[in-house]
Coordinates of C-alpha atoms and ligand atoms in Angstrom, one line a residue:
M1 CA 32.5 -31.4 -17.0
H2 CA 29.7 -32.5 -15.2
A3 CA 27.1 -34.8 -17.1
L4 CA 24.7 -31.7 -15.6
S5 CA 26.1 -29.0 -17.2
L6 CA 26.8 -31.1 -20.8
F7 CA 23.3 -31.8 -20.2
S8 CA 22.0 -28.0 -20.6
V9 CA 25.0 -26.8 -22.7
L10 CA 23.3 -29.3 -25.0
G11 CA 19.2 -27.7 -24.3
L12 CA 20.8 -24.2 -25.2
C13 CA 22.0 -26.0 -28.2
V14 CA 18.8 -27.5 -28.8
T15 CA 16.9 -24.6 -28.5
A16 CA 19.2 -22.2 -30.5
F17 CA 18.5 -24.8 -32.8
S18 CA 15.2 -25.4 -32.8
Q19 CA 14.8 -21.4 -32.8
S20 CA 16.4 -20.8 -35.8
A21 CA 15.5 -23.4 -38.1
T22 CA 11.3 -22.4 -36.5
V23 CA 12.5 -18.3 -37.6
D24 CA 14.3 -19.5 -40.9
Q25 CA 10.2 -21.1 -41.5
Y26 CA 8.4 -17.4 -40.4
V27 CA 10.3 -16.1 -42.9
T28 CA 9.6 -18.0 -45.7
T29 CA 5.4 -18.1 -45.2
E30 CA 5.7 -14.1 -43.4
S31 CA 7.8 -12.5 -46.6
P32 CA 5.5 -13.4 -49.7
I33 CA 3.1 -12.1 -47.7
A34 CA 4.6 -9.0 -45.9
K35 CA 5.1 -8.1 -49.3
A36 CA 1.9 -8.2 -50.9
G37 CA 0.5 -6.5 -47.9
L38 CA 2.2 -4.0 -47.6
L39 CA 1.1 -3.5 -52.0
A40 CA -2.8 -3.9 -51.0
N41 CA -2.1 -0.5 -48.9
I42 CA -0.1 1.5 -52.0
G43 CA -3.5 3.3 -54.4
P44 CA -4.6 3.0 -56.5
K45 CA -4.8 -0.9 -57.3
G46 CA -3.8 -2.2 -54.0
A47 CA -6.6 -4.5 -52.5
K48 CA -6.3 -2.3 -48.8
S49 CA -6.0 0.6 -50.4
S50 CA -9.7 2.2 -50.6
G51 CA -9.9 4.8 -52.8
A52 CA -6.2 6.3 -51.8
K53 CA -4.6 8.0 -55.5
A54 CA -1.4 6.6 -57.2
G55 CA 1.3 5.7 -55.0
V56 CA -0.4 7.0 -52.1
V57 CA 0.5 4.1 -49.1
I58 CA -2.4 3.8 -46.4
A59 CA -0.8 3.5 -43.1
S60 CA -3.4 0.7 -42.6
P61 CA -7.3 0.8 -43.9
S62 CA -8.4 0.8 -40.1
T63 CA -11.0 4.1 -40.8
T64 CA -12.4 3.3 -36.7
N65 CA -10.2 3.1 -33.8
P66 CA -7.1 4.1 -35.2
N67 CA -8.6 5.1 -38.1
Y68 CA -5.3 5.4 -40.1
L69 CA -7.0 5.9 -42.9
F70 CA -4.7 8.7 -43.5
T71 CA -1.2 8.8 -45.7
W72 CA 2.0 9.5 -43.2
T73 CA 4.5 10.9 -44.7
R74 CA 7.7 8.9 -42.7
D75 CA 5.4 5.9 -42.9
S76 CA 5.3 6.0 -46.4
S77 CA 9.3 7.1 -46.6
L78 CA 10.2 3.7 -45.0
V79 CA 7.5 1.4 -47.0
F80 CA 8.8 3.7 -49.9
K81 CA 13.0 2.9 -48.9
T82 CA 12.0 -0.9 -48.7
I83 CA 10.2 -1.3 -51.7
I84 CA 13.2 1.2 -54.5
D85 CA 15.6 -0.6 -52.6
Q86 CA 14.4 -4.3 -53.2
Y87 CA 14.0 -2.8 -56.9
T88 CA 17.6 -1.5 -57.0
R89 CA 18.9 -4.8 -55.6
G90 CA 16.9 -6.5 -59.1
S91 CA 14.8 -8.4 -56.2
D92 CA 11.7 -6.9 -58.1
T93 CA 11.2 -4.8 -61.4
S94 CA 7.7 -5.0 -61.4
L95 CA 7.5 -2.8 -58.5
R96 CA 9.1 0.2 -60.9
S97 CA 5.4 1.8 -62.4
T98 CA 4.8 1.5 -58.0
I99 CA 7.7 4.2 -57.3
D100 CA 7.1 6.2 -60.7
D101 CA 3.8 7.1 -58.7
F102 CA 5.5 7.7 -55.2
V103 CA 7.1 10.6 -57.2
A104 CA 4.4 11.7 -58.8
A105 CA 2.1 11.7 -55.5
E106 CA 5.1 12.7 -53.4
T107 CA 5.8 15.1 -56.1
T108 CA 2.1 16.4 -55.4
L109 CA 2.0 16.6 -51.6
Q110 CA 4.5 18.4 -51.4
Q111 CA 2.3 22.0 -52.5
I112 CA -0.4 21.5 -50.5
S113 CA -0.6 24.0 -48.3
N114 CA -1.3 21.8 -44.4
P115 CA -1.7 23.5 -41.5
S116 CA 2.3 23.3 -41.2
G117 CA 2.6 26.0 -43.9
T118 CA 2.7 26.1 -47.4
V119 CA 5.6 24.5 -49.4
S120 CA 7.9 27.2 -48.5
S121 CA 7.6 28.2 -45.3
G122 CA 7.2 25.0 -43.2
G123 CA 4.2 23.3 -45.0
L124 CA 6.7 19.8 -45.8
G125 CA 5.9 19.5 -41.9
E126 CA 3.1 18.1 -42.2
P127 CA 2.6 14.8 -40.9
K128 CA -0.4 12.9 -42.6
F129 CA -2.8 13.6 -45.6
N130 CA -5.6 12.6 -46.6
V131 CA -5.6 9.5 -48.8
D132 CA -6.7 12.1 -52.2
L133 CA -3.8 14.0 -51.6
T134 CA -5.9 17.1 -50.0
A135 CA -4.6 18.4 -46.4
F136 CA -5.8 17.1 -43.2
T137 CA -6.6 20.1 -41.2
G138 CA -7.8 18.4 -37.7
P139 CA -6.0 19.0 -35.0
W140 CA -2.9 16.8 -34.5
G141 CA 1.2 16.6 -33.6
R142 CA 2.3 18.9 -35.7
P143 CA 5.4 19.7 -37.6
Q144 CA 6.7 16.2 -36.9
R145 CA 10.9 17.0 -38.8
D146 CA 11.3 14.0 -40.1
G147 CA 9.1 12.9 -43.0
P148 CA 11.3 15.3 -45.6
A149 CA 14.3 13.7 -43.9
L150 CA 13.1 10.0 -44.8
R151 CA 11.5 11.0 -48.1
S152 CA 14.4 12.5 -49.9
T153 CA 16.8 9.5 -48.2
A154 CA 14.1 7.6 -50.4
L155 CA 13.9 9.6 -53.6
I156 CA 17.6 10.0 -52.8
A157 CA 17.8 6.3 -53.6
Y158 CA 15.9 5.6 -56.6
A159 CA 18.0 9.0 -57.7
N160 CA 21.0 6.9 -57.3
W161 CA 20.1 4.4 -59.0
L162 CA 18.9 6.2 -62.0
V163 CA 22.4 7.8 -62.6
A164 CA 23.7 4.6 -62.2
N165 CA 21.5 3.9 -65.0
G166 CA 22.7 6.0 -67.4
N167 CA 19.6 8.3 -65.9
T168 CA 20.8 11.2 -65.3
S169 CA 18.6 14.2 -67.3
Y170 CA 15.3 12.4 -65.9
V171 CA 17.4 12.5 -62.3
T172 CA 18.1 15.8 -62.7
S173 CA 14.4 16.9 -63.2
K174 CA 12.2 15.4 -62.2
L175 CA 13.5 14.2 -59.0
W176 CA 16.3 16.2 -57.6
P177 CA 14.2 19.8 -57.2
I178 CA 11.5 17.3 -54.7
I179 CA 14.9 15.9 -52.9
K180 CA 16.2 19.8 -52.9
L181 CA 13.0 21.5 -51.9
D182 CA 13.0 18.4 -48.4
L183 CA 16.8 18.6 -48.4
D184 CA 16.3 22.8 -47.5
Y185 CA 13.8 22.6 -45.4
V186 CA 15.8 19.6 -43.1
S187 CA 18.9 22.0 -43.1
T188 CA 16.7 25.1 -42.1
F189 CA 14.3 23.9 -39.9
W190 CA 16.6 21.0 -37.5
N191 CA 17.7 22.6 -35.1
Q192 CA 13.8 24.0 -34.2
T193 CA 11.6 21.6 -31.8
G194 CA 9.1 19.1 -33.6
F195 CA 6.3 16.4 -33.5
D196 CA 8.9 12.9 -32.3
L197 CA 7.7 10.0 -34.8
W198 CA 5.3 9.4 -31.9
E199 CA 3.8 12.2 -32.6
E200 CA 3.4 13.2 -28.9
V201 CA 6.3 14.7 -27.0
S202 CA 7.3 18.3 -29.0
S203 CA 11.5 19.1 -28.7
S204 CA 14.2 17.7 -30.5
S205 CA 14.2 13.6 -30.7
F206 CA 16.7 11.6 -32.1
F207 CA 16.1 9.9 -34.5
T208 CA 14.2 12.8 -36.3
T209 CA 18.2 14.6 -36.3
A210 CA 19.6 11.0 -37.3
V211 CA 17.6 10.4 -40.4
Q212 CA 17.3 14.5 -40.8
H213 CA 22.0 13.8 -40.1
R214 CA 21.3 11.3 -42.6
A215 CA 19.4 12.0 -45.5
L216 CA 21.7 15.7 -45.8
R217 CA 24.6 13.4 -45.9
E218 CA 23.8 11.7 -48.8
G219 CA 21.5 15.6 -50.2
I220 CA 25.5 16.4 -50.6
A221 CA 27.1 13.9 -52.4
L222 CA 24.2 13.0 -55.3
A223 CA 23.9 16.8 -55.5
N224 CA 28.2 16.8 -56.5
K225 CA 27.5 14.1 -58.5
L226 CA 24.6 15.9 -60.6
G227 CA 26.7 19.6 -60.5
Q228 CA 24.2 20.7 -58.5
T229 CA 27.0 22.7 -56.3
S230 CA 25.0 25.4 -55.1
V231 CA 24.2 24.1 -52.3
V232 CA 26.9 22.5 -51.3
S233 CA 28.8 23.6 -48.7
G234 CA 25.4 25.4 -46.6
Y235 CA 23.8 21.9 -46.8
T236 CA 27.7 20.4 -45.6
T237 CA 28.0 23.1 -42.8
Q238 CA 24.5 22.0 -41.9
A239 CA 25.2 18.3 -41.6
N240 CA 28.7 18.8 -39.3
N241 CA 26.4 20.8 -37.0
V242 CA 23.0 18.0 -36.6
L243 CA 26.0 15.1 -36.4
C244 CA 28.2 17.7 -33.6
F245 CA 23.7 18.1 -32.2
L246 CA 23.5 14.1 -32.5
Q247 CA 26.0 13.6 -30.1
S248 CA 24.3 15.5 -26.9
Y249 CA 21.4 12.6 -26.8
W250 CA 23.8 10.0 -25.6
N251 CA 23.3 9.9 -21.1
P252 CA 26.7 8.8 -20.0
T253 CA 25.2 7.9 -16.7
G254 CA 22.5 5.8 -17.9
S255 CA 24.3 4.3 -21.0
F256 CA 21.8 5.3 -23.6
I257 CA 20.6 7.4 -26.1
T258 CA 17.7 9.9 -24.7
S259 CA 15.4 9.5 -27.2
N260 CA 13.6 13.2 -26.9
T261 CA 15.3 15.9 -25.2
G262 CA 11.8 17.0 -23.5
G263 CA 7.9 15.1 -22.8
G264 CA 9.2 14.0 -19.0
R265 CA 10.1 10.1 -19.6
S266 CA 12.7 8.0 -19.0
G267 CA 13.6 8.7 -22.8
K268 CA 14.6 4.9 -23.3
D269 CA 12.6 4.6 -26.8
A270 CA 12.6 2.5 -29.7
N271 CA 13.3 5.8 -31.2
S272 CA 16.8 4.6 -31.6
A273 CA 17.3 1.4 -32.4
L274 CA 14.4 2.5 -35.7
A275 CA 17.6 5.4 -35.7
S276 CA 20.5 2.4 -35.8
I277 CA 19.0 0.5 -38.1
H278 CA 17.1 3.6 -40.9
T279 CA 21.5 4.9 -40.9
F280 CA 23.0 1.7 -41.0
D281 CA 26.2 2.1 -43.0
A282 CA 28.5 -1.5 -42.8
A283 CA 31.5 0.7 -44.3
A284 CA 31.1 2.7 -42.1
G285 CA 32.2 -0.3 -39.4
C286 CA 31.9 0.0 -36.0
D287 CA 31.7 3.6 -35.4
A288 CA 29.7 5.6 -32.6
A289 CA 29.1 9.2 -34.3
T290 CA 26.5 8.1 -36.3
F291 CA 25.5 5.4 -34.1
Q292 CA 26.5 2.6 -35.7
P293 CA 24.1 -0.1 -35.1
C294 CA 27.5 -2.2 -33.7
S295 CA 28.5 0.4 -31.6
D296 CA 28.8 0.2 -28.2
K297 CA 26.2 3.3 -27.6
A298 CA 23.9 2.0 -29.8
L299 CA 24.3 -1.5 -27.6
A300 CA 24.4 -0.8 -24.5
S301 CA 20.6 2.0 -24.9
L302 CA 19.4 -1.5 -27.2
K303 CA 19.7 -3.8 -24.0
V304 CA 19.0 -0.3 -21.5
Y305 CA 15.7 -0.4 -24.0
V306 CA 15.0 -4.3 -24.0
D307 CA 15.3 -4.4 -20.2
S308 CA 11.8 -1.5 -19.5
F309 CA 9.9 -4.1 -20.7
R310 CA 10.7 -7.4 -19.2
S311 CA 8.7 -6.6 -16.1
I312 CA 5.5 -3.9 -17.9
Y313 CA 4.1 -7.2 -20.1
G314 CA 2.3 -10.0 -18.9
I315 CA 3.0 -12.0 -22.2
N316 CA 7.8 -11.3 -21.0
S317 CA 7.0 -12.9 -17.7
G318 CA 9.2 -16.0 -16.3
I319 CA 11.3 -15.2 -19.8
A320 CA 15.1 -15.0 -19.2
A321 CA 17.4 -12.7 -18.6
N322 CA 19.6 -12.6 -21.2
Q323 CA 17.0 -13.6 -24.2
A324 CA 14.4 -12.2 -26.1
V325 CA 11.5 -10.7 -25.2
A326 CA 8.6 -8.0 -26.2
T327 CA 9.9 -4.4 -26.6
G328 CA 6.9 -1.7 -28.1
R329 CA 7.7 2.1 -28.4
Y330 CA 8.2 2.7 -24.4
P331 CA 7.6 2.2 -21.1
E332 CA 5.3 4.5 -20.5
D333 CA 3.6 4.2 -23.2
V334 CA -0.9 4.2 -22.9
Y335 CA -2.1 4.4 -26.9
F336 CA -3.9 1.3 -25.9
N337 CA -3.1 0.8 -22.8
G338 CA 0.8 0.0 -23.3
N339 CA 1.3 -2.9 -25.5
P340 CA 4.6 -4.3 -27.3
W341 CA 4.9 -3.4 -31.3
Y342 CA 6.4 -5.6 -34.3
L343 CA 7.6 -3.0 -36.0
T344 CA 9.5 -2.3 -32.4
T345 CA 10.5 -6.0 -31.7
A346 CA 11.1 -6.2 -35.5
A347 CA 13.1 -3.3 -35.3
V348 CA 15.9 -5.2 -32.1
A349 CA 16.1 -7.4 -34.2
E350 CA 17.7 -6.2 -37.5
Q351 CA 20.3 -4.3 -35.1
L352 CA 21.4 -7.0 -33.9
Y353 CA 21.1 -8.5 -37.2
D354 CA 23.2 -5.1 -38.6
A355 CA 25.6 -5.7 -35.6
L356 CA 27.0 -9.1 -37.0
I357 CA 26.9 -7.8 -40.9
V358 CA 29.4 -5.3 -40.3
W359 CA 31.6 -8.1 -37.1
N360 CA 31.1 -10.8 -39.7
Q361 CA 33.2 -8.0 -42.6
Q362 CA 35.1 -6.7 -40.1
K363 CA 36.3 -9.8 -38.7
S364 CA 36.2 -8.9 -35.6
I365 CA 34.6 -7.9 -32.7
T366 CA 34.9 -4.8 -29.8
V367 CA 34.3 -4.4 -26.0
T368 CA 34.9 -1.4 -24.6
S369 CA 33.4 -0.1 -21.5
T370 CA 30.5 1.2 -22.7
S371 CA 29.3 -1.4 -24.2
L372 CA 30.1 -4.6 -21.8
A373 CA 26.9 -5.0 -20.0
F374 CA 25.6 -5.7 -23.3
F375 CA 28.0 -8.3 -24.5
R376 CA 27.9 -9.8 -20.0
Q377 CA 24.7 -10.6 -21.7
F378 CA 26.8 -13.4 -23.1
S379 CA 28.9 -14.2 -21.6
S380 CA 29.6 -13.6 -17.7
T381 CA 33.6 -12.9 -17.9
V382 CA 33.7 -11.5 -21.0
A383 CA 35.6 -7.9 -20.7
A384 CA 36.1 -5.1 -22.9
G385 CA 38.8 -5.9 -26.0
T386 CA 39.0 -7.0 -29.4
F387 CA 38.3 -10.1 -30.2
A388 CA 39.7 -11.7 -33.3
S389 CA 37.4 -14.0 -35.4
S390 CA 39.4 -16.6 -34.5
T391 CA 39.2 -16.8 -31.1
P392 CA 36.8 -18.6 -29.7
T393 CA 35.1 -14.9 -27.5
F394 CA 34.4 -14.2 -31.1
T395 CA 32.2 -17.2 -32.0
T396 CA 30.5 -17.7 -28.4
L397 CA 29.1 -13.2 -28.7
T398 CA 28.3 -13.4 -32.2
T399 CA 26.8 -17.0 -31.5
A400 CA 25.0 -15.2 -28.6
V401 CA 24.3 -12.4 -30.5
K402 CA 22.4 -14.0 -33.4
T403 CA 20.5 -16.2 -31.2
F404 CA 19.7 -13.4 -29.2
A405 CA 18.5 -11.4 -32.5
D406 CA 16.5 -14.5 -33.8
G407 CA 14.7 -14.2 -30.3
F408 CA 13.4 -11.1 -31.1
L409 CA 12.0 -12.1 -34.9
A410 CA 10.7 -15.3 -32.4
I411 CA 8.0 -13.3 -30.8
N412 CA 6.7 -11.8 -33.8
A413 CA 6.6 -15.5 -35.4
K414 CA 4.8 -16.3 -32.1
Y415 CA 2.5 -13.5 -31.5
T416 CA 1.4 -13.7 -35.1
P417 CA -2.0 -14.6 -36.3
S418 CA -1.9 -17.6 -38.7
N419 CA -3.3 -15.7 -41.6
G420 CA 0.1 -14.1 -41.8
G421 CA -2.0 -10.5 -41.1
L422 CA 0.5 -7.8 -39.0
A423 CA -0.8 -5.8 -36.3
E424 CA 0.2 -2.4 -34.9
Q425 CA 0.7 -4.4 -32.1
F426 CA -0.1 -7.2 -29.8
D427 CA -2.1 -7.4 -26.4
K428 CA 0.7 -7.1 -23.3
S429 CA -0.8 -9.4 -21.2
T430 CA -2.3 -12.4 -24.3
G431 CA -0.4 -11.6 -27.1
T432 CA -3.9 -11.0 -29.1
P433 CA -3.4 -8.0 -32.3
L434 CA -4.3 -4.8 -30.8
S435 CA -4.7 -1.8 -32.1
A436 CA -4.5 -1.0 -36.7
V437 CA -4.7 -3.8 -38.6
D438 CA -2.8 -4.7 -41.7
L439 CA -0.1 -1.7 -40.9
T440 CA 1.9 -0.7 -43.6
W441 CA 5.3 0.0 -41.6
S442 CA 5.1 -3.2 -39.8
Y443 CA 5.0 -5.2 -42.9
A444 CA 7.7 -2.9 -44.4
A445 CA 9.6 -3.2 -40.8
A446 CA 9.5 -7.0 -41.1
L447 CA 11.3 -7.0 -44.4
T448 CA 13.7 -5.2 -43.9
A449 CA 14.4 -7.2 -40.9
F450 CA 14.7 -10.0 -42.5
D451 CA 16.6 -9.4 -44.8
A452 CA 18.9 -7.7 -42.7
R453 CA 19.3 -11.4 -41.2
K454 CA 20.1 -13.1 -45.2
G455 CA 23.4 -10.7 -44.7
V456 CA 21.8 -8.2 -47.2
V457 CA 24.5 -5.0 -46.9
P458 CA 22.5 -1.7 -47.1
V459 CA 23.8 1.3 -49.5
S460 CA 26.2 3.1 -48.2
W461 CA 24.8 6.8 -47.8
G462 CA 28.3 7.9 -46.5
A463 CA 29.2 7.4 -42.9
K464 CA 32.1 6.0 -43.4
G465 CA 34.8 8.5 -41.3
L466 CA 32.8 11.4 -39.6
V467 CA 34.6 13.8 -37.7
V468 CA 32.3 15.3 -35.0
P469 CA 32.7 19.2 -34.6
T470 CA 34.5 20.0 -31.6
T471 CA 32.5 22.4 -30.7
C472 CA 28.5 23.2 -31.8
S473 CA 26.7 25.3 -34.0
L474 CA 22.9 25.5 -33.5
N475 CA 22.0 27.7 -36.5
T476 CA 19.6 28.1 -35.4
G477 CA 18.6 30.0 -38.5
P478 CA 17.7 33.6 -39.6
T479 CA 14.9 35.0 -37.0
V480 CA 12.6 38.6 -37.0
Q481 CA 11.5 40.1 -33.7
V482 CA 7.7 40.3 -33.0
T483 CA 6.7 42.2 -29.8
F484 CA 3.1 40.0 -27.8
N485 CA 0.9 43.1 -26.7
V486 CA -1.7 41.8 -24.7
V487 CA -4.4 43.7 -23.0
A488 CA -5.7 42.0 -19.5
T489 CA -6.2 43.1 -16.2
T490 CA -5.7 41.6 -13.7
Q491 CA -5.1 41.9 -9.6
L492 CA -2.3 43.1 -7.1
G493 CA 0.6 40.6 -7.4
E494 CA -0.7 38.0 -10.0
N495 CA 1.3 39.1 -14.0
I496 CA 0.7 37.0 -17.4
F497 CA 4.0 35.6 -19.3
L498 CA 3.9 34.0 -22.7
T499 CA 4.6 30.7 -23.7
G500 CA 4.3 28.3 -26.9
S501 CA 5.0 26.1 -30.3
V502 CA 8.7 27.0 -30.5
D503 CA 11.8 27.6 -28.7
A504 CA 12.3 30.9 -28.0
L505 CA 8.9 30.9 -26.4
K506 CA 9.5 27.6 -23.9
N507 CA 8.0 25.7 -25.8
W508 CA 4.5 26.0 -24.0
S509 CA 6.2 25.3 -20.9
P510 CA 4.9 26.7 -17.6
D511 CA 7.4 26.9 -16.0
N512 CA 9.6 28.7 -18.6
A513 CA 7.6 31.0 -19.1
L514 CA 8.2 34.2 -20.4
A515 CA 7.3 37.5 -17.9
L516 CA 5.7 40.0 -19.9
S517 CA 6.6 43.6 -18.7
S518 CA 3.4 45.4 -17.4
A519 CA 5.2 49.5 -17.7
N520 CA 2.0 50.0 -20.4
Y521 CA -0.9 48.5 -18.3
P522 CA -3.5 47.0 -18.3
T523 CA -1.7 46.7 -21.5
W524 CA 1.1 43.6 -21.0
S525 CA 4.5 43.1 -23.2
I526 CA 7.5 41.8 -24.1
T527 CA 9.1 41.9 -27.3
V528 CA 10.5 37.9 -29.1
A529 CA 13.4 37.0 -31.0
V530 CA 11.9 34.3 -33.0
P531 CA 11.9 31.9 -36.4
A532 CA 11.3 34.2 -39.3
N533 CA 9.0 32.3 -41.7
T534 CA 7.5 29.7 -39.7
N535 CA 4.1 28.8 -38.0
I536 CA 4.0 29.8 -34.5
E537 CA 1.3 28.9 -31.7
Y538 CA 1.4 30.5 -28.7
K539 CA -0.7 31.1 -25.5
Y540 CA -0.7 33.6 -22.2
I541 CA -1.3 32.5 -19.2
R542 CA -1.7 33.9 -15.7
K543 CA 0.1 33.3 -12.5
F544 CA -1.2 34.0 -9.2
N545 CA 0.4 32.7 -5.5
G546 CA 2.3 29.9 -7.9
V547 CA -1.6 28.5 -9.7
I548 CA -1.2 28.8 -13.1
T549 CA -4.3 30.0 -15.4
W550 CA -4.3 29.5 -19.1
E551 CA -6.2 31.5 -21.7
T552 CA -9.2 29.5 -23.9
D553 CA -8.6 27.2 -26.3
P554 CA -7.5 27.5 -29.0
N555 CA -3.8 28.5 -28.9
N556 CA -3.1 32.1 -30.9
A557 CA -1.4 31.7 -33.6
F558 CA 0.9 33.1 -36.9
T559 CA 3.3 33.0 -38.6
S560 CA 6.2 35.1 -38.7
P561 CA 7.2 37.0 -41.1
T562 CA 10.7 36.4 -43.6
S563 CA 12.2 40.0 -42.4
G564 CA 10.8 42.9 -40.4
T565 CA 9.3 42.7 -37.0
L566 CA 5.6 41.4 -36.2
T567 CA 3.1 43.0 -33.4
R568 CA 0.6 40.5 -32.0
S569 CA -2.0 42.5 -30.2
D570 CA -4.4 40.8 -28.3
S571 CA -6.6 40.5 -25.4
W572 CA -7.1 38.4 -22.4
R573 CA -8.8 34.9 -23.1
Ligands
LIG601 C1 -1.6 8.7 -29.8 C2 -0.7 7.8 -30.3 O1 -0.3 7.5 -28.8 C3 -0.1 9.1 -31.1 O2 0.8 8.1 -31.7 C4 -1.2 8.8 -32.7 O3 0.3 8.6 -33.2 C5 -1.7 9.5 -32.3 N1 -2.8 8.5 -31.4 C6 -2.8 9.0 -33.0 O4 -3.8 8.1 -33.1
LIG602 C1 1.0 5.8 -35.1 C2 2.0 5.8 -35.0 O1 2.4 6.6 -33.9 C3 3.2 6.8 -35.8 O2 4.5 6.9 -36.2 C4 2.3 6.4 -37.4 O3 3.3 7.1 -37.9 C5 0.9 6.5 -37.4 N1 0.2 5.8 -35.7 C6 0.6 5.5 -38.7 O4 1.3 4.7 -38.7

């Protein structure tokens, strides 16, 4: 070996060594800060919980630019999953009363009628509430269908622990009813469009579908355990349908998971890494059917996602193409001008730590043609194959992946201010913290990434050995016929169309809007099968010589009946 290359190998080792020491240090100092920061944002006693009711998680104490003093079902559920896991692992037994407060708060929230509906007509998809447990009625991207799934996953973790510790009666009487409401919601509505986790795109979304699938599987297992067998066959049918649909997000040409079916973006998004870590089940190995963190598809996707930020953030410039960089929600993001987020950068690290847990557990690593580009970052000569833990290739790859993973936490460490506070974002050019301060989800994301780095293996949820059905049934659920009549005077060559918030109304697409018949002019008319018992918004549009004119705001809105038919009689606005 030439002196120079020996020197550079030593240099790399020294870098990796000192980076690992830096990250050790960060984990040690940041862990208690993150834990305290998280608890400070939970009412009523949290120091920053600003009037939140008991068990209510505020997203952040920030009240202006942005105002996050609300409780989101997604954020709260991810935060409480972290808390419940700590409690059930025995890491912190003082958390019990906080968990019971959360159960009580969510039991109340489920029943609050809100702009997405009532508890039985879709209201569980409401994304956020006021911190005093009343409905938030302002305009918002609603519904968001990941919330009930994430909440039931948190509650099921608690329920499983209680059953194992002799408290089945409480689970049956108090937890199962609220878990069942959420799972019934998932089972009924999974195939309907909703806003993604970033509250921006109304379509189907990989993260949402993945967490819905997980919730149904562990719900089935809990139902069997509790003897609540009447739900089992319905949930099983839908879980298989969801698993089948989940496969459709894979883009084989680009070798990544397309995060949303709508939205007109590249599809490269933290959505997929977050889905992998929140559906991690070490018992499933590197199974690609559930996009496990070490599956070839999830690793390929991770690379494409990470690489999409290399050239767009100033703080990433000059960093080698195979080293960690700051990552954000998705490259096209413009929120606060589009910046890296702590929780997304931590999610990349966590996915890689999860992968390492499985490779070390199964004592081998498999490289496929799909994951080759990911692994070539660390060994330019590696080829597809399976490498046992006794081989140098296994050592090279796992060592490099560990260094790569630590690199993402080192980035967060570098841009964490000296008081350890974690905001939502950090500036893409200066690294200064930005947007909501003390984001509860940022703290939870730090804690779960740290645990994964320590090798903590989460409880299995039943991902092992699942078989993807060969043909997908989308089970659109019950529909009802709705006739839309609108009185509209038009000029020759001008036509009236309809579009709205559900698939059947073409998801607000003016291009695909449904053409109405002018047989009863000036009344234009169409009858459409829409999902039953659903809040639906819609507008009529005019098309004349290629020019599209929308009706004025607000949207027209109604709740479709559970059965029978309905006629809407409108006048063009
Ligand atoms: C736009 C952001 O992109 C979205 O994620 C956020 O939830 C809303 N604004 C509200 O702050
Ligand atoms: C905006 C994020 O995009 C969304 O995911 C989150 O739920 C809210 N902020 C609250 O933290």
